[in-house]
């Protein structure tokens, strides 16, 4: 039987080897930093920093203070805020918004002006708790401009030293591929009445927690899906008087409400006390390392980092997660937190840093937040500034939409914040995950910002893969400094699929994609084995085939969402992957050990691996089952099949 399967392995066409990523691939990136530039055209964190966000949309500056600029989806999942699980893999869990059956969002946190922050769902009529639940909408939209010579009216109180019509020395860059609309917060107009919220991203409304009504901020998403929309959570000014924040002073008469994993007095119905998320306060925070996500989460981090790599932050000692202590007096609530959540955080990536791994790591903060119990609207609105502007109910910091960079008219470029330069990020072509990459494996590179990777779109028609395609060449520089040309499978301006040279040395490396005389770089972490398995859907349906053996008859079929029957005889599952090579492979299907009938090169397409598994007959009728292969001790991204 092994021979028959081996022959089949040489002749099957892989599924989706040149597939575009769902949604067009990952977005642009950068890293957090201090403010700089002119301070007029201030950069949007959702543009400049999103590459460094983990699966929970959080990251940290060099101080190690984990925070969110937008949709805290993992916290929302913990609080049952209208999200569903799409898939769970080595990088964490991917969520999607529910399409129906919405309930009013819970309180997710508080601003430092004392007002609550809700998730994306509220009453369609803010005065009527019996009205339908809707996805609450921002009232901002991109401006219709080609030149950045004027400011939107909503920002004038914030930029009080400037007029709406700017002088020549105050102009921002013209709108272009390099400086697209949305790069700066001043690229957005506030259109009163176009959405549900005001320019601070809040409204006065009744809520389940405040039946008499309160001013409240909302996390904002698009009306048709889960895409975060400006200003995401907070804009650049508070609605109320910002009397709260980080403090080391707690009133001597403060009453202890929660401590050491337990309530210290009867449960309160006051939302300012009752809504703190304390379920995980006895857990240790966990993070996934970008150096080896397959190792899973750890209570200390980073793990598996190469020697000599510069790292900021991290946790060498396990730290308790979520809110640790809650105290209060007549005027304020005091919340102790390590600023680390009980959901798994990380990994973090950045295209220009060593091995493609973000070098700023979350760190225990031992923070005390102070929040007003009597918020009031501010007669004069003040800037929320950089850094924390509030706290989530789990004690993690909330940041506003700024990333610390702004345009410098004299320099003709942005200054401060993370570096925003044309570059490419590199993913396993099979799993579509970032992380380590093995020699000989297939990789997909995506353009970031205004990078152009090729002069035309082309697919390779012959093997071995050509070293020039679509006007592009790919060179891998390994840890020894050797510059190795790579074969290319597919090339376009925004995406290049290539094969890492099989003789590339392990360790941090660099990839240079050159076209039309322009070089676009990115960094990778090369390890001996790092398996990835192709999937045909976002939720992880295996891009695979089955072979049913019925006497002398062998029947093949593509795996689809329809159940696979095990009634006609032994059925083999043929998976396709990359980064496996000649490594020893084991596998489970539905948690049961599966016989590996073949593992090795697919044979027809360089860099493509194939693993054939005998599906255990005892799984008949089990429905959706997970399939996990492990190569050289490293588990691949999980996929699934359906069995009848």
Coordinates of C-alpha atoms in Angstrom, one line a residue:
X1 CA 0.0 0.0 0.0
X2 CA 2.9 2.4 0.8
X3 CA 4.1 2.1 -2.9
X4 CA 0.7 3.0 -4.3
X5 CA 0.4 6.0 -2.0
X6 CA 4.0 7.1 -2.9
X7 CA 3.1 7.1 -6.6
X8 CA 0.0 9.1 -5.9
X9 CA 2.1 11.6 -3.9
X10 CA 4.1 12.3 -7.1
X11 CA 1.2 13.1 -9.2
X12 CA -1.3 15.2 -7.2
X13 CA -1.6 18.9 -7.8
X14 CA -1.4 21.0 -4.6
X15 CA -4.4 23.1 -3.7
X16 CA -4.2 26.9 -3.4
X17 CA -0.4 27.1 -3.8
X18 CA -0.7 30.5 -5.5
X19 CA -3.8 31.6 -3.5
X20 CA -4.1 35.3 -2.5
X21 CA -4.5 35.8 1.2
X22 CA -8.0 36.3 2.6
X23 CA -8.8 40.0 2.6
X24 CA -5.8 40.9 0.6
X25 CA -3.2 39.9 3.2
X26 CA -1.9 41.6 6.2
X27 CA -1.9 45.4 6.7
X28 CA 0.9 47.9 7.1
X29 CA 3.1 48.0 10.2
X30 CA 5.5 49.9 12.4
X31 CA 6.3 50.2 16.0
X32 CA 5.3 52.6 18.9
X33 CA 7.5 55.4 20.0
X34 CA 7.6 59.0 21.2
X35 CA 6.1 62.0 19.5
X36 CA 8.1 64.0 17.0
X37 CA 7.6 65.9 13.7
X38 CA 5.5 69.1 13.4
X39 CA 2.6 67.7 15.4
X40 CA 0.1 68.9 12.8
X41 CA -0.4 65.9 10.7
X42 CA -0.3 63.2 13.4
X43 CA -0.1 59.6 12.4
X44 CA -2.8 57.1 12.9
X45 CA -1.8 54.1 15.0
X46 CA -4.1 51.9 13.0
X47 CA -2.0 52.7 9.9
X48 CA 1.5 52.8 11.4
X49 CA 1.5 50.1 14.1
X50 CA -1.0 47.4 13.1
X51 CA 1.7 45.0 11.9
X52 CA 3.0 44.8 15.5
X53 CA -0.5 43.9 17.0
X54 CA -1.0 40.4 18.2
X55 CA -4.1 38.3 17.5
X56 CA -5.9 40.2 20.3
X57 CA -5.0 43.6 18.7
X58 CA -2.5 44.5 21.5
X59 CA 1.1 45.4 21.6
X60 CA 3.6 47.4 23.7
X61 CA 6.2 50.2 23.5
X62 CA 9.7 49.8 25.0
X63 CA 8.2 50.4 28.5
X64 CA 6.5 47.0 28.1
X65 CA 3.0 48.4 28.8
X66 CA 0.6 46.1 26.8
X67 CA -2.3 48.1 25.4
X68 CA -4.9 48.4 22.6
X69 CA -5.5 51.3 20.2
X70 CA -8.5 49.5 18.7
X71 CA -11.0 46.6 19.1
X72 CA -9.8 44.4 22.1
X73 CA -11.3 41.3 20.6
X74 CA -9.9 38.7 23.0
X75 CA -11.3 40.7 26.0
X76 CA -14.6 40.9 24.1
X77 CA -14.6 37.1 23.7
X78 CA -14.1 36.6 27.4
X79 CA -17.1 38.9 28.1
X80 CA -19.3 37.3 25.4
X81 CA -19.5 40.5 23.4
X82 CA -21.0 39.2 20.1
X83 CA -17.9 37.4 18.6
X84 CA -17.4 33.9 17.4
X85 CA -14.3 31.7 17.0
X86 CA -13.1 31.3 13.4
X87 CA -10.0 29.2 14.1
X88 CA -7.4 28.6 16.8
X89 CA -3.8 28.0 15.8
X90 CA -0.2 28.5 16.8
X91 CA -0.6 32.3 16.8
X92 CA -3.7 32.3 18.9
X93 CA -7.5 32.5 18.2
X94 CA -9.0 34.3 15.3
X95 CA -12.5 35.8 16.0
X96 CA -15.3 37.2 13.8
X97 CA -18.3 39.4 14.6
X98 CA -21.6 37.6 14.9
X99 CA -23.9 38.4 12.0
X100 CA -27.1 38.2 14.1
X101 CA -28.5 37.7 17.5
X102 CA -26.7 40.7 19.0
X103 CA -26.9 41.7 22.6
X104 CA -25.9 45.0 24.1
X105 CA -22.1 45.1 24.6
X106 CA -20.9 44.9 28.2
X107 CA -18.8 47.6 29.8
X108 CA -15.3 46.9 28.5
X109 CA -13.5 49.7 30.5
X110 CA -13.4 53.2 31.7
X111 CA -11.8 56.4 30.4
X112 CA -9.7 58.5 32.7
X113 CA -12.5 61.0 32.6
X114 CA -14.6 58.4 34.5
X115 CA -17.0 57.5 31.7
X116 CA -17.5 53.8 30.7
X117 CA -16.3 52.3 27.4
X118 CA -18.6 49.8 25.7
X119 CA -18.1 47.3 22.9
X120 CA -19.5 47.9 19.4
X121 CA -23.2 47.1 20.1
X122 CA -25.8 49.4 21.6
X123 CA -29.4 50.5 21.4
X124 CA -30.5 51.8 18.0
X125 CA -32.4 54.5 20.0
X126 CA -30.1 55.6 22.8
X127 CA -33.0 56.7 24.9
X128 CA -35.0 53.4 24.5
X129 CA -33.7 50.1 26.1
X130 CA -36.4 48.2 24.2
X131 CA -35.1 49.4 20.8
X132 CA -33.2 47.0 18.5
X133 CA -29.5 46.3 19.1
X134 CA -27.2 47.7 16.4
X135 CA -23.5 48.0 15.6
X136 CA -22.9 51.5 16.8
X137 CA -21.3 53.7 14.1
X138 CA -18.6 56.3 14.1
X139 CA -19.4 59.7 12.6
X140 CA -16.1 60.0 10.8
X141 CA -15.2 59.4 7.2
X142 CA -12.2 60.0 5.0
X143 CA -11.9 63.4 3.6
X144 CA -12.1 64.0 -0.2
X145 CA -8.8 65.7 -0.6
X146 CA -5.7 65.4 -2.8
X147 CA -3.5 67.9 -0.9
X148 CA -3.1 68.3 2.8
X149 CA -3.3 72.1 3.0
X150 CA -6.3 72.4 5.3
X151 CA -7.3 70.9 8.6
X152 CA -10.8 69.4 9.4
X153 CA -12.8 71.6 11.7
X154 CA -13.1 69.0 14.4
X155 CA -9.4 69.1 15.1
X156 CA -9.0 72.8 15.5
X157 CA -9.7 72.9 19.2
X158 CA -7.0 70.2 19.6
X159 CA -4.6 72.1 17.3
X160 CA -5.5 75.5 18.7
X161 CA -2.3 77.2 17.5
X162 CA -3.2 76.6 13.9
X163 CA -5.8 77.9 11.5
X164 CA -7.9 75.7 9.3
X165 CA -6.0 77.1 6.2
X166 CA -2.4 76.2 6.8
X167 CA 0.6 78.1 5.7
X168 CA 3.0 76.5 3.2
X169 CA 5.4 75.5 5.9
X170 CA 2.6 73.7 7.7
X171 CA 1.4 71.6 4.7
X172 CA 1.3 67.9 4.9
X173 CA 2.4 65.6 2.0
X174 CA 0.1 65.4 -1.0
X175 CA -2.0 62.3 -1.0
X176 CA -0.2 59.5 -2.8
X177 CA 0.6 55.8 -2.7
X178 CA 3.3 56.6 -0.1
X179 CA 1.0 59.0 1.9
X180 CA -2.5 57.5 1.4
X181 CA -5.6 58.9 3.0
X182 CA -5.9 57.4 6.5
X183 CA -2.2 57.8 7.3
X184 CA -3.0 60.8 9.6
X185 CA -5.9 61.4 11.9
X186 CA -6.4 64.8 10.2
X187 CA -7.3 62.8 7.0
X188 CA -10.8 62.2 8.6
X189 CA -13.8 64.5 8.7
X190 CA -16.3 64.5 11.5
X191 CA -19.8 64.5 9.9
X192 CA -22.3 65.2 12.6
X193 CA -25.3 62.9 12.3
X194 CA -23.7 60.6 9.8
X195 CA -23.2 58.0 12.5
X196 CA -24.3 57.4 16.1
X197 CA -21.4 59.0 18.0
X198 CA -19.9 62.4 18.5
X199 CA -16.4 63.6 17.7
X200 CA -15.1 62.1 20.9
X201 CA -16.5 58.7 19.8
X202 CA -19.2 58.6 22.5
X203 CA -22.8 59.6 23.1
X204 CA -25.3 60.0 26.0
X205 CA -27.3 56.7 26.2
X206 CA -29.1 54.3 28.4
X207 CA -27.4 51.0 28.9
X208 CA -28.0 47.8 30.9
X209 CA -25.6 49.1 33.5
X210 CA -26.9 52.7 33.5
X211 CA -30.7 52.5 33.0
X212 CA -31.0 56.2 33.7
X213 CA -28.4 57.0 31.1
X214 CA -24.7 58.0 31.0
X215 CA -22.2 59.4 28.5
X216 CA -20.3 56.4 27.1
X217 CA -17.5 55.8 24.6
X218 CA -17.8 52.9 22.1
X219 CA -15.4 50.6 20.2
X220 CA -16.3 51.2 16.6
X221 CA -16.4 48.7 13.7
X222 CA -17.6 49.0 10.2
X223 CA -21.4 48.5 9.6
X224 CA -20.8 45.5 7.3
X225 CA -18.1 43.6 9.2
X226 CA -15.5 43.6 11.9
X227 CA -13.1 46.2 10.4
X228 CA -12.1 48.8 13.0
X229 CA -13.2 52.3 12.1
X230 CA -11.7 55.7 13.1
X231 CA -11.4 56.8 15.8
X232 CA -11.6 53.2 17.0
X233 CA -12.1 53.8 20.8
X234 CA -10.9 57.3 21.8
X235 CA -10.2 60.3 19.7
X236 CA -7.5 62.9 20.7
X237 CA -9.6 64.7 23.3
X238 CA -11.6 63.6 26.4
X239 CA -15.3 64.4 26.5
X240 CA -15.2 64.8 30.3
X241 CA -12.8 66.1 33.0
X242 CA -9.8 63.8 33.1
X243 CA -9.2 63.4 36.8
X244 CA -8.1 59.8 36.7
X245 CA -5.0 57.9 35.6
X246 CA -2.0 56.1 37.0
X247 CA -1.4 56.9 40.6
X248 CA 0.7 55.8 43.6
X249 CA -1.6 57.6 46.1
X250 CA -4.7 55.8 47.4
X251 CA -7.0 57.5 49.9
X252 CA -6.4 56.3 53.4
X253 CA -10.1 55.7 53.9
X254 CA -10.5 53.6 50.8
X255 CA -12.6 50.5 51.3
X256 CA -11.3 47.2 49.9
X257 CA -13.8 45.6 47.6
X258 CA -11.7 42.8 45.9
X259 CA -8.3 41.3 46.8
X260 CA -6.4 38.1 46.6
X261 CA -8.9 36.4 44.2
X262 CA -12.0 37.1 46.3
X263 CA -14.6 39.7 47.2
X264 CA -13.9 41.4 50.5
X265 CA -17.5 42.4 51.0
X266 CA -20.9 41.6 49.5
X267 CA -21.2 41.9 45.8
X268 CA -22.1 45.4 44.6
X269 CA -24.5 46.3 41.9
X270 CA -22.6 49.6 41.3
X271 CA -21.2 49.1 37.8
X272 CA -18.0 50.9 38.8
X273 CA -17.3 48.1 41.2
X274 CA -19.2 45.1 39.8
X275 CA -17.8 45.1 36.2
X276 CA -14.1 44.6 36.9
X277 CA -12.9 41.4 35.3
X278 CA -11.3 39.4 38.2
X279 CA -11.9 35.8 37.0
X280 CA -8.3 35.5 35.9
X281 CA -6.7 37.1 38.9
X282 CA -5.3 33.8 40.2
X283 CA -4.0 32.8 36.7
X284 CA -0.5 33.6 35.5
X285 CA -0.3 35.7 32.4
X286 CA 0.9 33.9 29.3
X287 CA 2.5 35.0 26.0
X288 CA 3.4 33.3 22.7
X289 CA 6.9 34.0 21.5
X290 CA 7.4 35.0 17.8
X291 CA 10.6 33.0 17.8
X292 CA 8.7 29.7 18.0
X293 CA 4.9 30.0 18.2
X294 CA 4.6 26.2 17.8
X295 CA 6.0 25.9 21.4
X296 CA 2.7 27.4 22.7
X297 CA 2.2 30.0 25.4
X298 CA 4.5 30.4 28.4
X299 CA 4.3 32.2 31.7
X300 CA 7.7 33.6 31.1
X301 CA 8.8 35.3 27.9
X302 CA 10.4 35.7 25.4
X303 CA 11.4 32.1 24.9
X304 CA 13.7 30.6 22.2
X305 CA 15.2 33.9 21.4
X306 CA 18.6 33.6 19.6
X307 CA 21.6 34.7 21.6
X308 CA 22.7 38.2 21.0
X309 CA 19.3 39.5 20.1
X310 CA 18.4 42.8 21.6
X311 CA 15.1 42.6 23.5
X312 CA 13.1 45.3 25.5
X313 CA 10.9 44.1 28.3
X314 CA 9.7 40.6 28.9
X315 CA 8.6 38.6 31.9
X316 CA 11.3 36.4 33.6
X317 CA 9.0 35.6 36.6
X318 CA 5.4 34.5 36.1
X319 CA 3.0 37.3 37.0
X320 CA -0.7 37.2 38.0
X321 CA -3.1 38.4 35.3
X322 CA -6.2 40.7 35.3
X323 CA -7.3 42.9 38.1
X324 CA -5.6 42.1 41.5
X325 CA -7.2 44.6 43.8
X326 CA -10.2 47.0 43.8
X327 CA -10.6 49.7 46.4
X328 CA -12.9 52.7 46.5
X329 CA -14.0 55.8 48.4
X330 CA -16.7 58.4 47.8
X331 CA -14.9 60.0 44.9
X332 CA -12.8 57.4 43.2
X333 CA -12.2 53.7 42.4
X334 CA -8.6 52.4 42.7
X335 CA -7.6 49.4 40.7
X336 CA -4.3 47.4 41.0
X337 CA -3.2 45.5 38.0
X338 CA 0.0 44.1 36.4
X339 CA -1.4 45.4 33.0
X340 CA -1.4 41.8 31.8
X341 CA -4.6 39.9 30.7
X342 CA -5.6 36.3 31.4
X343 CA -6.1 35.6 27.7
X344 CA -3.0 34.6 25.9
X345 CA -1.1 37.5 24.3
X346 CA 1.5 37.6 21.5
X347 CA 3.3 36.8 19.3
X348 CA 4.5 40.1 17.9
X349 CA 6.2 40.6 14.6
X350 CA 7.9 43.5 12.8
X351 CA 9.3 43.3 9.3
X352 CA 12.6 45.2 9.8
X353 CA 13.6 43.7 13.2
X354 CA 15.9 40.7 13.7
X355 CA 14.2 37.5 12.5
X356 CA 11.0 39.5 11.8
X357 CA 10.2 39.5 15.5
X358 CA 9.1 42.6 17.4
X359 CA 11.7 43.4 20.1
X360 CA 9.4 45.1 22.5
X361 CA 7.8 42.6 24.9
X362 CA 5.0 43.0 27.4
X363 CA 6.1 43.4 31.0
X364 CA 4.4 43.4 34.4
X365 CA 3.6 47.0 35.3
X366 CA 2.3 46.9 39.0
X367 CA 0.0 49.8 38.1
X368 CA -2.7 51.5 40.2
X369 CA -5.4 53.1 38.2
X370 CA -7.6 55.9 39.7
X371 CA -11.0 56.5 38.2
X372 CA -13.6 59.2 39.1
X373 CA -16.9 58.0 40.5
X374 CA -18.6 61.3 39.5
X375 CA -17.7 62.0 35.9
X376 CA -18.8 65.3 34.3
X377 CA -18.6 66.9 30.9
X378 CA -15.6 69.2 30.6
X379 CA -16.4 72.8 29.6
X380 CA -13.1 72.9 27.8
X381 CA -12.0 69.7 26.2
X382 CA -8.4 68.7 26.8
X383 CA -6.1 66.5 24.7
X384 CA -5.9 62.9 25.8
X385 CA -2.2 62.9 24.7
X386 CA 0.1 59.9 24.3
X387 CA 0.1 56.9 26.5
X388 CA -2.8 55.5 28.6
X389 CA -6.2 57.2 28.3
X390 CA -8.2 54.6 30.2
X391 CA -8.2 51.0 31.4
X392 CA -10.1 47.9 30.3
X393 CA -12.0 46.0 33.0
X394 CA -9.1 43.5 33.1
X395 CA -6.6 46.3 34.1
X396 CA -4.9 46.6 30.7
X397 CA -4.2 50.1 29.3
X398 CA -6.3 51.7 26.6
X399 CA -4.5 54.1 24.2
X400 CA -6.0 56.5 21.7
X401 CA -5.5 56.6 17.9
X402 CA -2.1 58.3 17.9
X403 CA 1.2 56.4 17.4
X404 CA 3.7 59.1 18.3
X405 CA 4.8 60.1 14.8
X406 CA 3.8 63.1 12.7
X407 CA 4.9 64.7 9.5
X408 CA 7.8 67.1 9.4
X409 CA 7.3 69.7 6.6
X410 CA 11.0 70.7 6.6
X411 CA 12.3 67.1 6.5
X412 CA 9.6 66.0 4.0
X413 CA 8.8 62.8 5.9
X414 CA 7.3 61.5 9.1
X415 CA 9.4 61.7 12.3
X416 CA 8.9 59.7 15.5
X417 CA 6.8 56.7 16.1
X418 CA 7.6 53.5 14.4
X419 CA 9.6 53.3 11.2
X420 CA 7.3 53.3 8.1
X421 CA 9.3 52.3 5.1
X422 CA 8.5 50.2 2.0
X423 CA 9.2 46.6 3.0
X424 CA 7.8 43.1 2.8
X425 CA 6.6 40.6 5.4
X426 CA 7.1 36.9 5.0
X427 CA 4.6 34.1 5.8
X428 CA 4.4 30.4 5.4
X429 CA 2.7 29.9 2.0
X430 CA 0.9 26.9 3.6
X431 CA -0.3 28.1 7.0
X432 CA -0.4 31.8 6.1
X433 CA 1.2 32.4 9.5
X434 CA 4.3 34.4 10.5
X435 CA 7.0 32.8 12.4
X436 CA 10.1 30.6 11.7
X437 CA 10.8 29.4 8.2
X438 CA 12.6 26.3 7.2
X439 CA 15.2 25.9 4.4
X440 CA 13.5 24.6 1.2
X441 CA 10.1 25.8 2.3
X442 CA 7.6 27.9 0.4
X443 CA 7.0 31.4 1.5
X444 CA 4.6 34.2 0.6
X445 CA 5.9 37.8 0.9
X446 CA 3.4 40.7 1.0
X447 CA 4.2 44.3 0.3
X448 CA 3.8 46.9 3.0
X449 CA 3.1 50.6 2.6
X450 CA 4.0 51.7 -0.9
X451 CA 6.4 48.8 -1.7
X452 CA 6.2 47.3 -5.2
X453 CA 7.6 43.8 -5.4
X454 CA 7.3 43.1 -9.2
X455 CA 6.8 44.9 -12.4
X456 CA 4.2 42.5 -13.7
X457 CA 2.0 39.6 -12.6
X458 CA 3.2 36.1 -13.5
X459 CA 3.1 32.5 -12.4
X460 CA 5.9 30.0 -12.9
X461 CA 5.1 27.4 -15.6
X462 CA 8.1 25.2 -15.2
X463 CA 10.2 23.7 -12.5
X464 CA 12.7 24.2 -11.0
X465 CA 11.3 27.5 -10.1
X466 CA 12.8 30.4 -12.1
X467 CA 15.0 32.9 -10.3
X468 CA 13.4 35.8 -12.2
X469 CA 9.7 36.2 -12.6
X470 CA 7.5 39.2 -13.2
X471 CA 10.6 41.3 -13.3
X472 CA 11.4 40.3 -9.7
X473 CA 14.3 38.5 -8.1
X474 CA 14.5 37.2 -4.5
X475 CA 17.8 36.9 -2.6
X476 CA 18.0 35.3 0.9
X477 CA 20.9 36.4 3.0
X478 CA 21.4 33.8 5.8
X479 CA 23.1 34.1 9.2
X480 CA 26.5 33.4 7.7
X481 CA 26.2 36.3 5.2
X482 CA 25.8 34.0 2.2
X483 CA 23.5 35.6 -0.5
X484 CA 21.4 32.9 -2.0
X485 CA 19.1 33.3 -5.0
X486 CA 15.6 31.9 -4.5
X487 CA 13.2 30.3 -7.0
X488 CA 9.9 32.2 -7.5
X489 CA 6.5 30.6 -8.0
X490 CA 4.4 33.7 -8.4
X491 CA 5.0 37.4 -8.6
X492 CA 2.9 40.6 -8.5
X493 CA 3.3 44.1 -7.3
X494 CA 1.9 43.2 -3.9
X495 CA 2.8 39.5 -3.4
X496 CA 5.7 37.2 -4.2
X497 CA 5.7 33.4 -3.5
X498 CA 9.2 31.9 -3.4
X499 CA 11.1 28.9 -2.1
X500 CA 13.8 29.4 0.5
X501 CA 17.1 27.9 -0.8
X502 CA 17.6 24.5 0.7
X503 CA 21.2 25.3 1.7
X504 CA 20.3 28.4 3.7
X505 CA 21.9 28.4 7.2
X506 CA 19.7 28.6 10.2
X507 CA 19.5 31.8 12.2
X508 CA 18.2 35.3 11.6
X509 CA 18.2 36.1 7.9
X510 CA 17.2 38.8 5.4
X511 CA 15.2 38.6 2.2
X512 CA 15.7 41.2 -0.6
X513 CA 13.1 41.4 -3.4
X514 CA 14.4 43.5 -6.3
X515 CA 12.4 44.8 -9.3
X516 CA 12.9 47.8 -11.5
X517 CA 16.1 48.6 -9.7
X518 CA 14.4 49.0 -6.3
X519 CA 15.1 46.6 -3.4
X520 CA 12.5 45.8 -0.8
X521 CA 13.7 44.0 2.3
X522 CA 12.3 42.0 5.2
X523 CA 13.7 39.7 7.8
X524 CA 13.1 36.1 8.6
X525 CA 14.0 33.5 11.3
X526 CA 15.4 30.4 9.6
X527 CA 15.1 27.1 11.6
X528 CA 15.8 23.5 10.5
X529 CA 12.1 22.4 10.5
X530 CA 8.9 24.4 10.9
X531 CA 5.8 22.6 9.4
X532 CA 2.9 24.4 7.8
X533 CA -0.2 22.7 6.3
X534 CA -2.3 24.2 3.5
X535 CA -5.9 25.0 4.3
X536 CA -8.7 25.9 1.9
X537 CA -10.8 28.1 4.1
X538 CA -10.1 30.7 6.8
X539 CA -11.4 28.5 9.5
X540 CA -8.9 25.7 8.6
X541 CA -10.5 23.2 6.4
X542 CA -7.7 21.1 5.1
X543 CA -6.6 21.7 1.5
X544 CA -6.3 17.9 1.0
X545 CA -7.5 14.8 -0.8
X546 CA -8.7 11.4 0.3
X547 CA -7.8 8.0 -1.1
X548 CA -10.4 5.3 -0.4
X549 CA -9.2 1.7 -1.0
X550 CA -11.9 -0.8 -1.8
X551 CA -10.2 -4.0 -2.8
X552 CA -8.3 -3.4 -6.0
X553 CA -10.1 -0.1 -6.5
X554 CA -8.6 3.2 -5.3
X555 CA -10.8 6.4 -5.5
X556 CA -9.5 9.9 -4.9
X557 CA -11.5 13.0 -4.0
X558 CA -10.9 16.5 -2.8
X559 CA -11.7 17.3 0.8
X560 CA -14.6 19.7 1.0
X561 CA -17.0 20.7 3.8
X562 CA -19.0 17.6 3.0
X563 CA -18.4 14.7 5.3
X564 CA -15.9 12.0 4.3
X565 CA -17.3 8.5 4.4
X566 CA -15.3 5.7 6.1
X567 CA -17.8 3.0 5.1
X568 CA -16.2 1.7 1.9
X569 CA -12.8 0.6 3.2
X570 CA -9.6 2.2 4.5
X571 CA -9.4 5.9 3.8
X572 CA -6.2 7.9 3.6
X573 CA -6.0 11.6 4.1
X574 CA -3.3 13.3 1.9
X575 CA -2.2 16.6 3.3
X576 CA 0.0 19.2 1.6
X577 CA 2.4 21.4 3.4
X578 CA 5.8 23.0 3.5
X579 CA 8.8 23.2 5.9
X580 CA 8.5 19.5 6.8
X581 CA 11.2 18.0 4.5
X582 CA 12.7 14.8 5.7
X583 CA 11.8 15.3 9.4
X584 CA 10.2 12.5 11.4
X585 CA 6.4 13.0 11.4
X586 CA 3.7 11.9 13.8
X587 CA 0.0 12.9 13.6
X588 CA -3.3 12.8 15.3
X589 CA -6.8 13.0 13.9
X590 CA -9.6 13.8 16.3
X591 CA -7.1 13.4 19.1
X592 CA -6.3 9.8 18.1
X593 CA -2.9 8.8 16.8
X594 CA -2.9 8.2 13.0
X595 CA -0.6 6.0 11.0
X596 CA 1.7 8.0 8.8
X597 CA 1.7 6.1 5.5
X598 CA 4.0 8.5 3.7
X599 CA 5.8 11.8 4.6
X600 CA 8.2 13.6 2.3
X601 CA 8.5 15.6 -0.8
X602 CA 5.4 15.8 -3.0
X603 CA 7.8 15.3 -5.9
X604 CA 6.4 17.4 -8.6
X605 CA 6.6 20.9 -7.1
X606 CA 9.9 21.9 -5.3
X607 CA 9.3 22.9 -1.7
X608 CA 5.9 21.2 -1.5
X609 CA 5.6 18.4 1.1
X610 CA 3.0 15.7 1.4
X611 CA 1.9 13.7 4.4
X612 CA -0.5 10.7 3.9
X613 CA -2.4 9.5 7.0
X614 CA -4.6 6.5 7.6
X615 CA -7.9 7.9 9.1
X616 CA -8.7 5.7 12.2
X617 CA -11.9 3.8 11.4
X618 CA -13.1 4.5 15.0
X619 CA -13.7 8.1 14.0
X620 CA -16.6 7.3 11.8
X621 CA -19.5 9.6 12.5
X622 CA -17.4 12.0 14.6
X623 CA -18.2 15.0 12.3
X624 CA -15.6 17.8 12.5
X625 CA -12.2 16.6 13.7
X626 CA -8.9 18.4 14.0
X627 CA -5.8 17.1 12.2
X628 CA -2.4 17.9 13.7
X629 CA 0.9 16.8 12.3
X630 CA 4.1 17.2 14.2
X631 CA 7.5 17.3 12.5
X632 CA 10.8 17.2 14.4
X633 CA 8.7 17.8 17.6
X634 CA 7.0 21.0 16.3
X635 CA 3.3 20.9 15.7
X636 CA 2.0 22.4 12.5
X637 CA -1.0 24.7 12.2
X638 CA -4.1 22.6 12.9
X639 CA -6.6 21.9 10.1
X640 CA -9.8 19.9 10.1
X641 CA -12.0 17.5 8.1
X642 CA -15.5 16.3 8.5
X643 CA -16.2 12.6 8.9
X644 CA -19.4 10.6 8.6

